[in-house]
Amino acid sequence: MVGLDFHHNFFLKEHNTFGIAARAEKLVVVQNVESLLAVIRANTVPMRVLGGGSNILLTGDLPGLTIKNEIGGIEIVLENEHEVLVKIGGGVVWHDLVLWAVGQGYGGIENLSLIPGTVGAAPIQNIGAYGVELKDVFHSLDALDLQTAEPLHFTLEKCKFGYRDSIFKQDLKGRVVIVDVFLKLQKTPVLYTAYGDIQKTLAEMGITEPTIRDVSNAVIHIRQSKLPNPKEIGNAGSFFKNPELEATDFQTFIQEFTHAPHYPQPDGRVKIPAGWLIEQAGWKGKRFGDAGCHAKQALVLVNYGEAKGEEILGLAHKIQSSVKEKFGICIIPEVNIW
C-alpha cells in the first residue's frame, strides 16, 4: 500500500517494556485513520494492535499482522465555562497528554501522571492510580472493527468499565482498534490528594496549597521512587490486580490476618493490596534466572535481561498458587498475556 511500510520478522524487544525478545511475523505502523482503514480492508490474516507495549507479556512470536497504532493529535472539540472536551489520537503517549493538560491548566488526569502506554490502550485497561480512574473523565471513543473496518462509537456506559477492566478486555478482546478517545477535563479542578502518599509528598515539598502541576509532580516523584524504570530493568508495572473481597469473605480473612492493610470500597467490598499478599507469601526479591519479583515492589515482576515470556508467566503462576494456598485469595494478572 502506498505510504505504508510492512516489516517482516520484526524484532519486538524495544517495543515491549518487559524487553521480551519476540518477533512479529509482519508489522505495519499507521499514523492516520485512512491508513488504518486501508490496512484492515486489504488484509485477511489475523490482526492485533500494539500500542506502547507497556501492559503486555509476550510469551512467543506474534503470527499474522501486528498494527502499531501511532495515530496522533490533541484537539479541543467543545468548551464551556467549566470544562473542555478533548479529542486525543489513540497513538498519543499517555504521559504526553497528561503534561499537555497540566500545561493548559486542565484538571482530571494529573493523578494518572507517568502511567506508561498510549491513549488508545487506556480505555482497554481503564487505567487508574491514586484514587482516579480513566472512567472518571471519560466521555466516549471511536474505534474500528478489525474484521470489517466498520466504524464504532462507544459511550461511557457501552465501555462497561470496571476495576482495570472494560468491554475491550472481555467481549471485544482483540476485535477493535481504538482510533480516538474523548475526555472531559476541568477548568476549575477538584484535587485528589488524600490517596497514597500524595499529601505526604506535597508536605515534604513544602506545598500547602497545591496546583494540578504540584499533584502531577508529586505522583511522578512517588512512581519513580517505587517502580523500576523499564529502560533499566524490563517490567510492565503492577503485574496483578488488587483483589476485592466480598464483605463476608473479608471478615473471615481479617480474623486470621489481623494486620493486613485493606481499603473498603463504595460497593461494600474490601480491597487488599496484592503486593502485600505476594510479599507475605515470601516472593519479594526472589529471582529465578532472569525472571524475578522486584526487590522493592513485590507487585512488579521483572526481566533482568534475557528472560523469556514463558518464564515470567511461569513465575506468575507460582505466585498465584502460593497466595491462594496461604490466604485463600485468587490474584489475577493486570497485564495482558499475548
GROMACS .gro file of C-alpha atoms in nm, residues 120-336:
model
  217
  120GLY     CA    1  -0.571   0.407   2.284
  121ALA     CA    2  -0.473   0.147   2.541
  122ALA     CA    3  -0.603   0.348   2.837
  123PRO     CA    4  -0.974   0.255   2.800
  124ILE     CA    5  -0.893  -0.113   2.750
  125GLN     CA    6  -0.740  -0.125   3.096
  126ASN     CA    7  -0.946   0.156   3.250
  127ILE     CA    8  -0.613   0.281   3.380
  128GLY     CA    9  -0.609   0.418   3.731
  129ALA     CA   10  -0.382   0.543   4.006
  130TYR     CA   11  -0.400   0.736   4.333
  131GLY     CA   12  -0.778   0.740   4.360
  132VAL     CA   13  -0.857   0.830   3.998
  133GLU     CA   14  -0.957   0.609   3.705
  134LEU     CA   15  -0.994   0.686   3.336
  135LYS     CA   16  -1.370   0.636   3.359
  136ASP     CA   17  -1.388   0.942   3.588
  137VAL     CA   18  -1.300   1.172   3.296
  138PHE     CA   19  -1.409   0.955   3.004
  139HIS     CA   20  -1.670   1.079   2.756
  140SER     CA   21  -1.656   0.842   2.457
  141LEU     CA   22  -1.430   0.685   2.196
  142ASP     CA   23  -1.423   0.598   1.828
  143ALA     CA   24  -1.294   0.263   1.708
  144LEU     CA   25  -1.282   0.038   1.403
  145ASP     CA   26  -1.379  -0.327   1.381
  146LEU     CA   27  -1.062  -0.521   1.293
  147GLN     CA   28  -1.253  -0.765   1.075
  148THR     CA   29  -1.500  -0.543   0.890
  149ALA     CA   30  -1.345  -0.193   0.923
  150GLU     CA   31  -1.687  -0.080   1.049
  151PRO     CA   32  -1.669   0.246   1.249
  152LEU     CA   33  -1.784   0.204   1.608
  153HIS     CA   34  -1.869   0.459   1.878
  154PHE     CA   35  -1.862   0.379   2.248
  155THR     CA   36  -2.016   0.588   2.524
  156LEU     CA   37  -1.915   0.557   2.887
  157GLU     CA   38  -2.193   0.306   2.950
  158LYS     CA   39  -2.106   0.091   2.648
  159CYS     CA   40  -1.745   0.055   2.761
  160LYS     CA   41  -1.854  -0.140   3.072
  161PHE     CA   42  -1.564  -0.009   3.275
  162GLY     CA   43  -1.462  -0.196   3.588
  163TYR     CA   44  -1.151  -0.218   3.803
  164ARG     CA   45  -0.872  -0.245   3.540
  165ASP     CA   46  -1.136  -0.383   3.309
  166SER     CA   47  -1.363  -0.295   3.016
  167ILE     CA   48  -1.559  -0.449   2.732
  168PHE     CA   49  -1.233  -0.434   2.533
  169LYS     CA   50  -1.075  -0.690   2.766
  170GLN     CA   51  -1.388  -0.905   2.766
  171ASP     CA   52  -1.646  -0.939   2.486
  172LEU     CA   53  -1.448  -0.732   2.237
  173LYS     CA   54  -1.098  -0.851   2.326
  174GLY     CA   55  -0.877  -0.829   2.019
  175ARG     CA   56  -1.167  -0.728   1.795
  176VAL     CA   57  -1.134  -0.349   1.770
  177VAL     CA   58  -0.870  -0.079   1.735
  178ILE     CA   59  -0.928   0.244   1.926
  179VAL     CA   60  -0.881   0.544   1.698
  180ASP     CA   61  -0.973   0.847   1.912
  181VAL     CA   62  -1.062   0.898   2.278
  182PHE     CA   63  -1.270   1.189   2.411
  183LEU     CA   64  -1.209   1.308   2.767
  184LYS     CA   65  -1.379   1.575   2.980
  185LEU     CA   66  -1.123   1.786   3.167
  186GLN     CA   67  -1.197   2.056   3.423
  187LYS     CA   68  -1.107   2.426   3.414
  188THR     CA   69  -1.161   2.454   3.789
  189PRO     CA   70  -1.040   2.111   3.900
  190VAL     CA   71  -1.100   1.938   4.230
  191LEU     CA   72  -0.772   1.792   4.352
  192TYR     CA   73  -0.748   1.439   4.494
  193THR     CA   74  -0.454   1.429   4.732
  194ALA     CA   75  -0.568   1.200   5.013
  195TYR     CA   76  -0.482   0.874   4.835
  196GLY     CA   77  -0.149   0.704   4.894
  197ASP     CA   78   0.149   0.925   4.969
  198ILE     CA   79   0.043   1.231   4.769
  199GLN     CA   80  -0.033   1.451   5.071
  200LYS     CA   81   0.283   1.339   5.246
  201THR     CA   82   0.493   1.406   4.936
  202LEU     CA   83   0.341   1.751   4.890
  203ALA     CA   84   0.420   1.832   5.253
  204GLU     CA   85   0.780   1.719   5.203
  205MET     CA   86   0.793   1.955   4.904
  206GLY     CA   87   0.673   2.239   5.129
  207ILE     CA   88   0.346   2.277   4.933
  208THR     CA   89   0.032   2.360   5.132
  209GLU     CA   90  -0.192   2.489   4.850
  210PRO     CA   91  -0.117   2.255   4.559
  211THR     CA   92  -0.198   2.309   4.194
  212ILE     CA   93  -0.261   2.033   3.941
  213ARG     CA   94   0.105   2.065   3.841
  214ASP     CA   95   0.209   2.009   4.203
  215VAL     CA   96  -0.007   1.697   4.224
  216SER     CA   97   0.135   1.570   3.895
  217ASN     CA   98   0.491   1.629   4.015
  218ALA     CA   99   0.416   1.452   4.343
  219VAL     CA  100   0.275   1.149   4.161
  220ILE     CA  101   0.576   1.140   3.929
  221HIS     CA  102   0.809   1.151   4.229
  222ILE     CA  103   0.622   0.867   4.404
  223ARG     CA  104   0.611   0.646   4.095
  224GLN     CA  105   0.979   0.698   4.021
  225SER     CA  106   1.072   0.609   4.379
  226LYS     CA  107   0.859   0.294   4.393
  227LEU     CA  108   0.858   0.144   4.044
  228PRO     CA  109   1.159   0.031   3.839
  229ASN     CA  110   1.232   0.215   3.516
  230PRO     CA  111   1.160  -0.020   3.221
  231LYS     CA  112   1.457   0.132   3.039
  232GLU     CA  113   1.680  -0.007   3.315
  233ILE     CA  114   1.502  -0.331   3.402
  234GLY     CA  115   1.224  -0.491   3.198
  235ASN     CA  116   0.879  -0.477   3.357
  236ALA     CA  117   0.516  -0.382   3.293
  237GLY     CA  118   0.448  -0.212   3.626
  238SER     CA  119   0.192  -0.380   3.851
  239PHE     CA  120   0.154  -0.737   3.725
  240PHE     CA  121  -0.151  -0.829   3.934
  241LYS     CA  122  -0.477  -0.657   4.021
  242ASN     CA  123  -0.552  -0.583   4.384
  243PRO     CA  124  -0.818  -0.840   4.481
  244GLU     CA  125  -1.152  -0.718   4.614
  245LEU     CA  126  -1.323  -0.939   4.872
  246GLU     CA  127  -1.693  -0.961   4.947
  247ALA     CA  128  -1.775  -0.840   5.298
  248THR     CA  129  -1.828  -1.190   5.440
  249ASP     CA  130  -1.505  -1.322   5.286
  250PHE     CA  131  -1.317  -1.021   5.420
  251GLN     CA  132  -1.438  -1.086   5.773
  252THR     CA  133  -1.305  -1.442   5.754
  253PHE     CA  134  -0.976  -1.317   5.611
  254ILE     CA  135  -0.916  -1.036   5.861
  255GLN     CA  136  -0.986  -1.258   6.160
  256GLU     CA  137  -0.682  -1.464   6.065
  257PHE     CA  138  -0.463  -1.188   5.920
  258THR     CA  139  -0.547  -0.905   6.158
  259HIS     CA  140  -0.272  -0.667   6.043
  260ALA     CA  141  -0.343  -0.686   5.671
  261PRO     CA  142  -0.386  -0.348   5.501
  262HIS     CA  143  -0.731  -0.310   5.349
  263TYR     CA  144  -0.945  -0.046   5.181
  264PRO     CA  145  -1.328  -0.051   5.190
  265GLN     CA  146  -1.490   0.015   4.851
  266PRO     CA  147  -1.814   0.202   4.774
  267ASP     CA  148  -1.987  -0.122   4.672
  268GLY     CA  149  -1.921  -0.284   5.010
  269ARG     CA  150  -1.630  -0.496   4.901
  270VAL     CA  151  -1.284  -0.456   5.052
  271LYS     CA  152  -0.964  -0.421   4.850
  272ILE     CA  153  -0.648  -0.599   4.968
  273PRO     CA  154  -0.311  -0.488   4.823
  274ALA     CA  155  -0.179  -0.768   4.604
  275GLY     CA  156   0.177  -0.652   4.671
  276TRP     CA  157   0.129  -0.716   5.043
  277LEU     CA  158  -0.009  -1.065   4.979
  278ILE     CA  159   0.282  -1.151   4.749
  279GLU     CA  160   0.539  -1.015   4.992
  280GLN     CA  161   0.385  -1.205   5.286
  281ALA     CA  162   0.396  -1.521   5.077
  282GLY     CA  163   0.773  -1.476   5.052
  283TRP     CA  164   0.822  -1.378   4.689
  284LYS     CA  165   0.961  -1.026   4.716
  285GLY     CA  166   1.312  -1.011   4.571
  286LYS     CA  167   1.311  -1.374   4.457
  287ARG     CA  168   1.491  -1.441   4.129
  288PHE     CA  169   1.489  -1.743   3.901
  289GLY     CA  170   1.739  -1.696   3.623
  290ASP     CA  171   1.649  -1.364   3.463
  291ALA     CA  172   1.285  -1.372   3.579
  292GLY     CA  173   1.211  -1.228   3.919
  293CYS     CA  174   0.990  -1.046   4.167
  294HIS     CA  175   1.123  -0.696   4.223
  295ALA     CA  176   1.323  -0.636   4.540
  296LYS     CA  177   1.144  -0.312   4.631
  297GLN     CA  178   0.792  -0.373   4.499
  298ALA     CA  179   0.655  -0.726   4.512
  299LEU     CA  180   0.371  -0.640   4.275
  300VAL     CA  181   0.619  -0.592   3.989
  301LEU     CA  182   0.760  -0.891   3.802
  302VAL     CA  183   1.081  -0.816   3.615
  303ASN     CA  184   1.306  -0.932   3.334
  304TYR     CA  185   1.666  -0.895   3.447
  305GLY     CA  186   1.793  -0.935   3.092
  306GLU     CA  187   1.715  -1.235   2.879
  307ALA     CA  188   1.410  -1.392   3.042
  308LYS     CA  189   1.154  -1.545   2.810
  309GLY     CA  190   0.789  -1.456   2.842
  310GLU     CA  191   0.705  -1.815   2.934
  311GLU     CA  192   0.949  -1.793   3.228
  312ILE     CA  193   0.787  -1.478   3.365
  313LEU     CA  194   0.441  -1.630   3.317
  314GLY     CA  195   0.556  -1.944   3.497
  315LEU     CA  196   0.673  -1.732   3.790
  316ALA     CA  197   0.338  -1.554   3.793
  317HIS     CA  198   0.156  -1.887   3.812
  318LYS     CA  199   0.372  -1.998   4.107
  319ILE     CA  200   0.299  -1.670   4.289
  320GLN     CA  201  -0.074  -1.710   4.227
  321SER     CA  202  -0.071  -2.065   4.366
  322SER     CA  203   0.130  -1.959   4.671
  323VAL     CA  204  -0.101  -1.667   4.755
  324LYS     CA  205  -0.407  -1.889   4.706
  325GLU     CA  206  -0.264  -2.153   4.938
  326LYS     CA  207  -0.164  -1.907   5.213
  327PHE     CA  208  -0.459  -1.666   5.204
  328GLY     CA  209  -0.734  -1.837   5.005
  329ILE     CA  210  -0.733  -1.542   4.767
  330CYS     CA  211  -0.702  -1.554   4.387
  331ILE     CA  212  -0.491  -1.277   4.238
  332ILE     CA  213  -0.547  -1.205   3.870
  333PRO     CA  214  -0.295  -1.058   3.623
  334GLU     CA  215  -0.349  -0.696   3.529
  335VAL     CA  216  -0.104  -0.739   3.241
  336ASN     CA  217  -0.235  -0.877   2.910
   0.00000   0.00000   0.00000
